[in-house]
Coordinates of C-alpha atoms in Angstrom, one line a residue:
Chain H
M13 CA 22.7 18.8 -28.4
S14 CA 22.9 22.2 -26.6
A15 CA 24.3 22.6 -23.2
G16 CA 20.9 23.4 -21.8
L17 CA 19.4 20.2 -23.3
R18 CA 22.3 18.1 -21.9
A19 CA 21.9 19.7 -18.5
A20 CA 18.1 18.8 -18.6
T21 CA 18.8 15.3 -19.7
A22 CA 21.3 14.7 -16.8
L23 CA 18.9 16.2 -14.4
A24 CA 16.1 14.0 -15.7
V25 CA 18.2 11.0 -15.3
L26 CA 19.1 12.1 -11.6
L27 CA 15.5 12.5 -10.8
G28 CA 14.8 9.1 -12.1
V29 CA 17.4 7.5 -10.0
L30 CA 16.4 9.3 -6.9
T31 CA 12.8 8.5 -7.4
A32 CA 13.5 4.8 -7.9
A33 CA 15.9 4.9 -4.8
A34 CA 13.4 6.6 -2.5
P35 CA 11.5 4.3 0.0
S36 CA 8.0 3.6 -1.2
A37 CA 5.2 5.0 0.9
A38 CA 2.9 2.3 -0.4
A39 CA 5.3 -0.5 0.8
H40 CA 3.6 -3.7 2.0
T41 CA 2.7 -4.8 5.4
D42 CA 5.3 -6.9 6.9
L43 CA 3.5 -8.5 9.9
V44 CA 4.5 -12.0 10.6
A45 CA 2.7 -12.6 14.1
S46 CA 0.9 -10.4 16.6
T47 CA -0.9 -10.5 19.9
P48 CA -3.8 -10.2 19.7
Q49 CA -4.0 -11.9 16.3
P50 CA -6.0 -10.3 13.4
G51 CA -9.6 -11.4 13.6
A52 CA -9.1 -13.0 17.0
T53 CA -11.5 -12.7 19.9
V54 CA -9.6 -12.1 23.1
D55 CA -10.7 -11.9 26.9
T56 CA -7.6 -10.0 28.0
L57 CA -5.8 -7.1 26.5
D58 CA -2.8 -5.9 28.3
E59 CA -0.4 -5.2 25.4
I60 CA -0.1 -5.2 21.5
R61 CA 3.0 -7.1 20.4
L62 CA 3.9 -7.2 16.7
Q63 CA 6.6 -9.4 15.1
L64 CA 7.7 -8.1 11.7
E65 CA 9.5 -9.8 9.0
T66 CA 12.3 -7.2 8.7
S67 CA 14.8 -5.9 11.3
L68 CA 13.8 -2.6 12.7
Q69 CA 15.7 0.6 13.3
R70 CA 16.5 0.7 17.1
D71 CA 15.7 4.4 17.5
G72 CA 13.2 4.6 14.6
R73 CA 9.9 6.3 14.8
H74 CA 7.6 3.3 15.5
V75 CA 3.9 3.7 16.4
I76 CA 1.2 1.2 17.4
R77 CA -2.2 2.6 18.0
L78 CA -5.1 0.7 19.6
L79 CA -8.4 2.3 18.7
G80 CA -11.7 1.4 20.3
P81 CA -15.0 0.7 18.6
D82 CA -15.7 4.5 19.0
G83 CA -12.3 5.5 17.5
A84 CA -10.8 6.6 20.7
Q85 CA -7.2 5.7 21.5
W86 CA -6.8 2.9 24.0
D87 CA -2.9 2.1 23.9
N88 CA -0.6 3.8 26.4
G89 CA 1.2 5.8 23.7
Q90 CA 4.5 4.3 24.4
T91 CA 5.6 2.1 21.5
R92 CA 9.1 0.6 21.5
A93 CA 11.2 -1.8 19.7
V94 CA 11.8 -4.7 22.3
A95 CA 13.7 -7.0 19.8
D96 CA 15.4 -6.7 16.4
R97 CA 12.0 -7.4 14.7
E98 CA 9.4 -6.9 17.6
L99 CA 7.4 -3.9 18.7
L100 CA 5.4 -3.5 21.8
A101 CA 2.8 -1.0 23.1
G102 CA 0.7 -1.3 26.3
A103 CA -3.0 -1.1 26.4
A104 CA -5.0 1.1 28.8
P105 CA -5.5 -0.4 32.3
A106 CA -9.1 -0.7 31.6
L107 CA -11.3 -0.7 28.5
P108 CA -14.8 0.8 28.3
R109 CA -16.6 -1.7 26.2
Q110 CA -16.4 -5.0 24.4
G111 CA -16.4 -5.0 20.6
E112 CA -14.2 -4.7 17.5
Y113 CA -10.9 -2.9 18.2
T114 CA -8.5 -1.7 15.5
V115 CA -4.7 -1.9 15.6
R116 CA -2.8 0.6 13.3
W117 CA 0.9 0.4 13.1
C118 CA 3.9 1.8 11.3
A119 CA 7.6 0.9 11.8
V120 CA 10.9 2.1 10.2
T121 CA 12.9 -0.8 9.1
A122 CA 16.7 -1.1 9.4
D123 CA 17.1 -0.1 5.7
G124 CA 15.0 3.0 6.1
H125 CA 11.7 1.8 4.6
V126 CA 8.4 2.5 6.4
Q127 CA 6.2 -0.5 6.8
S128 CA 2.6 -0.1 8.0
G129 CA -0.5 -2.2 8.5
A130 CA -3.7 -2.3 10.2
Y131 CA -6.1 -4.9 11.5
K132 CA -9.3 -5.6 13.5
F133 CA -9.9 -8.0 16.3
S134 CA -12.7 -8.4 18.9
Y135 CA -12.5 -7.8 22.6
A136 CA -14.8 -9.6 24.8
G137 CA -13.2 -9.3 28.3
P138 CA -14.1 -7.4 31.4
T139 CA -15.0 -3.6 31.0
S140 CA -15.1 -0.6 33.2
A141 CA -17.6 2.4 33.0
T142 CA -15.0 4.6 34.4
A143 CA -12.3 3.7 31.9
R144 CA -10.7 6.8 30.3
P145 CA -8.3 6.9 27.2
P146 CA -4.7 7.6 28.3
G147 CA -4.8 10.8 26.2
R148 CA -1.0 11.1 26.0
T149 CA 1.5 9.7 23.5
S150 CA 5.3 9.8 23.6
D151 CA 5.9 7.9 20.4
G152 CA 5.3 10.6 17.9
G153 CA 1.4 10.5 17.5
G154 CA -0.6 9.1 14.7
C155 CA 0.3 6.2 12.6
E156 CA 0.2 7.7 9.2
V157 CA 3.0 6.7 7.0
P158 CA 5.1 9.9 6.5
S159 CA 4.9 10.9 2.8
W160 CA 8.1 12.7 2.7
G161 CA 10.5 11.0 5.1
G162 CA 14.2 10.2 5.0
A163 CA 15.5 9.9 1.4
A164 CA 12.0 10.5 0.1
A165 CA 12.2 13.9 1.7
L166 CA 15.3 14.8 -0.2
T167 CA 13.7 13.6 -3.5
G168 CA 10.5 15.5 -2.7
W169 CA 12.2 18.8 -2.0
L170 CA 14.5 18.5 -5.0
L171 CA 11.4 17.9 -7.2
V172 CA 9.6 20.9 -5.7
G173 CA 12.8 23.1 -6.2
V174 CA 13.2 21.9 -9.8
I175 CA 9.5 22.5 -10.6
A176 CA 9.7 25.8 -9.1
A177 CA 12.8 26.9 -10.8
A178 CA 11.6 25.7 -14.3
V179 CA 8.2 27.4 -13.9
L180 CA 9.8 30.7 -12.8
F181 CA 12.3 30.5 -15.7
L182 CA 9.5 29.8 -18.2
A183 CA 7.4 32.8 -16.9
A184 CA 10.4 35.1 -16.9
S185 CA 11.3 33.9 -20.5
A186 CA 7.7 34.4 -21.7
L187 CA 7.6 37.9 -20.2
L188 CA 11.0 38.8 -21.6
R189 CA 9.9 37.6 -25.0
R190 CA 6.7 39.7 -25.0
R191 CA 8.7 42.8 -24.2
V192 CA 11.2 42.3 -27.0
S193 CA 8.9 41.0 -29.7
P194 CA 8.2 43.4 -32.5
D195 CA 4.9 41.6 -33.1
H196 CA 3.9 42.5 -29.6
G197 CA 4.2 46.4 -30.4
E198 CA 2.2 46.0 -33.5
R199 CA -0.7 44.1 -31.9
T200 CA -0.9 46.6 -29.0
G201 CA -0.8 49.5 -31.4
G202 CA -3.5 48.1 -33.7
Chain J
M10 CA 20.4 30.7 -26.4
V11 CA 17.3 31.7 -24.6
R12 CA 15.2 29.4 -26.7
S13 CA 17.6 26.6 -26.0
I14 CA 17.5 27.2 -22.2
R15 CA 13.6 27.5 -22.4
G16 CA 13.5 24.1 -24.1
A17 CA 15.8 22.7 -21.3
A18 CA 13.4 24.1 -18.6
L19 CA 10.4 22.5 -20.4
A20 CA 12.2 19.2 -20.5
V21 CA 13.1 19.4 -16.8
L22 CA 9.6 20.4 -15.8
A23 CA 8.3 17.4 -17.8
A24 CA 10.8 15.0 -16.1
A25 CA 9.9 16.4 -12.6
L26 CA 6.2 16.0 -13.1
T27 CA 6.8 12.6 -14.4
A28 CA 9.0 11.7 -11.3
C29 CA 6.2 13.2 -9.1
S30 CA 3.5 11.0 -10.5
G31 CA 5.7 8.0 -9.9
Q32 CA 6.2 9.1 -6.3
A33 CA 2.6 9.3 -5.4
G34 CA 1.7 6.6 -3.0
G35 CA -1.7 5.7 -1.4
D36 CA -4.0 2.9 -2.6
P37 CA -4.0 1.9 -6.2
A38 CA -7.0 2.9 -8.3
P39 CA -9.3 0.0 -8.3
G40 CA -10.1 -1.8 -11.4
G41 CA -7.1 -1.1 -13.5
T42 CA -3.7 0.3 -13.7
G43 CA -2.8 2.0 -10.4
M44 CA -0.8 5.1 -10.0
G45 CA 2.8 4.7 -11.1
G46 CA 1.7 2.3 -13.8
M47 CA 1.2 -0.6 -11.6
N48 CA -1.1 -3.3 -12.9
M49 CA -3.8 -4.0 -10.2
G50 CA -6.3 -5.8 -12.6
D51 CA -8.7 -5.0 -15.3
P52 CA -12.3 -6.2 -14.9
D53 CA -12.8 -6.2 -18.8
A54 CA -9.8 -8.6 -19.5
V55 CA -10.5 -12.0 -20.6
P56 CA -11.2 -14.2 -17.5
A57 CA -8.9 -17.0 -16.7
E58 CA -11.4 -19.8 -17.3
Q59 CA -11.9 -18.4 -21.0
V60 CA -8.3 -17.9 -22.0
P61 CA -7.8 -20.2 -25.1
G62 CA -5.5 -23.1 -24.7
A63 CA -4.6 -22.3 -21.1
E64 CA -3.9 -24.6 -18.3
V65 CA -6.4 -23.5 -15.6
A66 CA -6.1 -24.2 -11.8
G67 CA -8.3 -22.9 -9.0
G68 CA -10.8 -23.4 -6.3
R69 CA -13.3 -21.9 -3.8
F70 CA -12.6 -19.3 -1.4
E71 CA -12.8 -20.4 2.3
L72 CA -13.1 -18.1 5.3
L73 CA -9.9 -17.6 7.3
G74 CA -9.6 -17.2 11.1
T75 CA -8.0 -13.8 10.5
A76 CA -11.1 -12.3 9.0
P77 CA -12.6 -9.3 10.8
Q78 CA -16.2 -9.3 11.8
G79 CA -18.9 -9.2 9.1
Y80 CA -17.4 -11.6 6.6
Q81 CA -18.8 -15.0 7.8
G82 CA -20.9 -15.3 4.5
V83 CA -18.0 -14.8 2.2
A84 CA -17.6 -17.2 -0.8
G85 CA -16.4 -17.2 -4.3
T86 CA -13.8 -18.8 -6.6
A87 CA -10.4 -18.0 -7.9
A88 CA -8.7 -19.4 -11.1
L89 CA -5.2 -19.1 -12.5
A90 CA -4.6 -19.7 -16.2
R91 CA -1.1 -20.4 -17.4
H92 CA -0.8 -19.7 -21.1
G93 CA 1.5 -18.8 -23.9
S94 CA 1.3 -15.0 -23.1
G95 CA 1.8 -15.5 -19.4
S96 CA -0.6 -15.7 -16.5
T97 CA -4.2 -14.6 -16.0
V98 CA -5.9 -14.7 -12.6
T99 CA -9.6 -14.1 -12.0
I100 CA -11.5 -13.8 -8.7
E101 CA -15.1 -13.7 -8.0
L102 CA -16.5 -13.1 -4.5
R103 CA -19.8 -12.5 -2.7
G104 CA -20.7 -11.9 0.9
L105 CA -18.4 -8.8 1.1
K106 CA -19.1 -5.6 2.9
P107 CA -20.8 -3.4 0.2
G108 CA -18.8 -0.5 -1.3
T109 CA -15.5 -1.4 0.3
R110 CA -12.0 -1.5 -1.3
F111 CA -10.3 -4.9 -1.3
I112 CA -6.9 -6.1 -2.5
S113 CA -6.0 -9.7 -3.3
H114 CA -2.7 -11.2 -3.9
V115 CA -1.4 -14.5 -5.3
H116 CA 0.4 -16.3 -2.4
E117 CA 3.0 -19.0 -2.2
G118 CA 1.6 -20.9 0.7
R119 CA -1.4 -23.2 0.9
C120 CA -4.6 -22.0 2.3
E121 CA -4.2 -24.3 5.2
E122 CA -1.1 -22.2 6.1
G123 CA -3.0 -19.0 5.7
G124 CA -1.2 -18.3 2.3
V125 CA 2.1 -17.3 3.9
A126 CA 4.0 -14.9 1.8
H127 CA 3.2 -13.3 -1.6
Y128 CA 4.2 -15.2 -4.8
K129 CA 7.0 -13.4 -6.6
F130 CA 8.1 -14.3 -10.1
D131 CA 11.6 -13.3 -9.1
P132 CA 12.1 -14.1 -5.4
A133 CA 14.8 -11.5 -5.1
G134 CA 12.6 -8.9 -6.8
G135 CA 10.2 -6.2 -5.5
D136 CA 6.9 -6.6 -3.8
M137 CA 4.7 -4.9 -6.3
P138 CA 3.4 -5.8 -9.8
P139 CA 4.6 -7.0 -12.1
N140 CA 6.8 -9.1 -9.9
E141 CA 3.7 -10.0 -8.0
I142 CA 0.0 -10.5 -9.0
H143 CA -2.3 -8.1 -7.3
L144 CA -6.1 -7.6 -7.8
A145 CA -7.7 -4.4 -6.5
F146 CA -11.4 -3.9 -6.6
V147 CA -14.4 -2.2 -4.9
S148 CA -17.3 -4.4 -3.9
T149 CA -20.8 -3.7 -5.3
P150 CA -23.7 -2.5 -3.3
E151 CA -24.8 -6.2 -3.3
G152 CA -21.5 -7.3 -1.7
T153 CA -19.9 -8.9 -4.8
G154 CA -16.5 -8.4 -6.2
Y155 CA -14.8 -9.4 -9.4
M156 CA -11.4 -8.8 -11.0
T157 CA -8.9 -10.2 -13.5
A158 CA -5.3 -9.5 -13.5
E159 CA -2.8 -10.4 -16.3
N160 CA 0.9 -10.9 -16.2
D161 CA 3.2 -11.5 -19.1
K162 CA 5.1 -14.2 -17.2
T163 CA 4.0 -17.7 -16.5
A164 CA 3.4 -18.4 -12.8
G165 CA 5.5 -21.2 -11.4
P166 CA 4.2 -24.1 -9.2
D167 CA 4.8 -21.9 -6.0
A168 CA 1.7 -19.8 -7.0
R169 CA -0.6 -21.8 -4.7
S170 CA -3.4 -19.6 -3.5
V171 CA -5.2 -16.2 -3.6
V172 CA -5.8 -14.3 -0.4
V173 CA -8.3 -11.3 -0.2
H174 CA -7.9 -8.5 2.4
P175 CA -9.8 -5.3 3.1
S176 CA -7.5 -2.6 1.7
E177 CA -7.8 -0.6 4.9
F178 CA -7.0 -3.6 7.1
T179 CA -4.4 -5.4 5.1
D180 CA -3.3 -7.7 8.0
N181 CA -6.8 -9.2 8.2
R182 CA -6.7 -12.0 5.7
I183 CA -10.4 -12.6 5.0
A184 CA -10.5 -15.6 2.7
C185 CA -8.2 -17.9 0.7
A186 CA -8.8 -20.0 -2.5
P187 CA -6.4 -22.6 -3.7
L188 CA -4.8 -22.5 -7.1
S189 CA -4.3 -26.3 -7.5

């Protein structure tokens, strides 16, 4: 086996290990209990409290979003871990309408995995025509699961680098071969 | 030498692209093997009730209190076949929202308990197939859904129920069917 092929094999093994070790962006939801509960109908809505199965990073980027029937954000934008496995966000002081609301959440577990989930519930309590969405967040914005975060970021950038280097080398190699090939001269001359 | 390095570069490129394809997240493709080779079901597989020589258990889907609005009419059946080649699970549902992606899992808890956690062949193993049984599908315009998933291991007695969720709202458990 040539030195080049040995290096390629070693790199392929390394890529496989890194890929297997990276946190999965499609990890399962980890919700054990919540207030309000999925599918419930509630008359009051002061906060969203989520209890997860796994311990959370104390300073992780956790997000709870409360979205109204019109898609507007009605949480207070201040998600925080209030216990080892519990997240809390406040709701807006007043809500504009009854109907089906959505909770979307993501949380970083102590082992670096990102858990996420979503559910709907119904709000049937008092409403206010003057209610306005808080419009500010201090917990990092939307609840999308980061595609390239933590160890996954390292793997991702490594893959991008390897692909770019391989493509560049192949292109340069092909160009060099065209220039030195005697057949090339014959074809262009005929 | 140049040829050798070029071969190495091609091998590295193939390995990197393979790793990239395994890295991709997102919803699994309904009705078959999802991205990364995960088995999420095959609608053309032999249904659980028709697997020769199998021991079949199952029951009817019942609405759960955690269902979102719009699923009050959901009904259907689930069946688990334990056989010499492993396990086959088939679900059949109606009363679903049309054209919607759903995901079902075999759970270890009873329906009276909401299904509790997912059933795992290896309790210390991962939370995706083949260590769990998942069935992904898209409902028809008429609001029906159907899927069969196969696994080469035989499910133990702790495989007690099947729970269906909307793929977008996985914390909403819509309905549960017993596997006993």
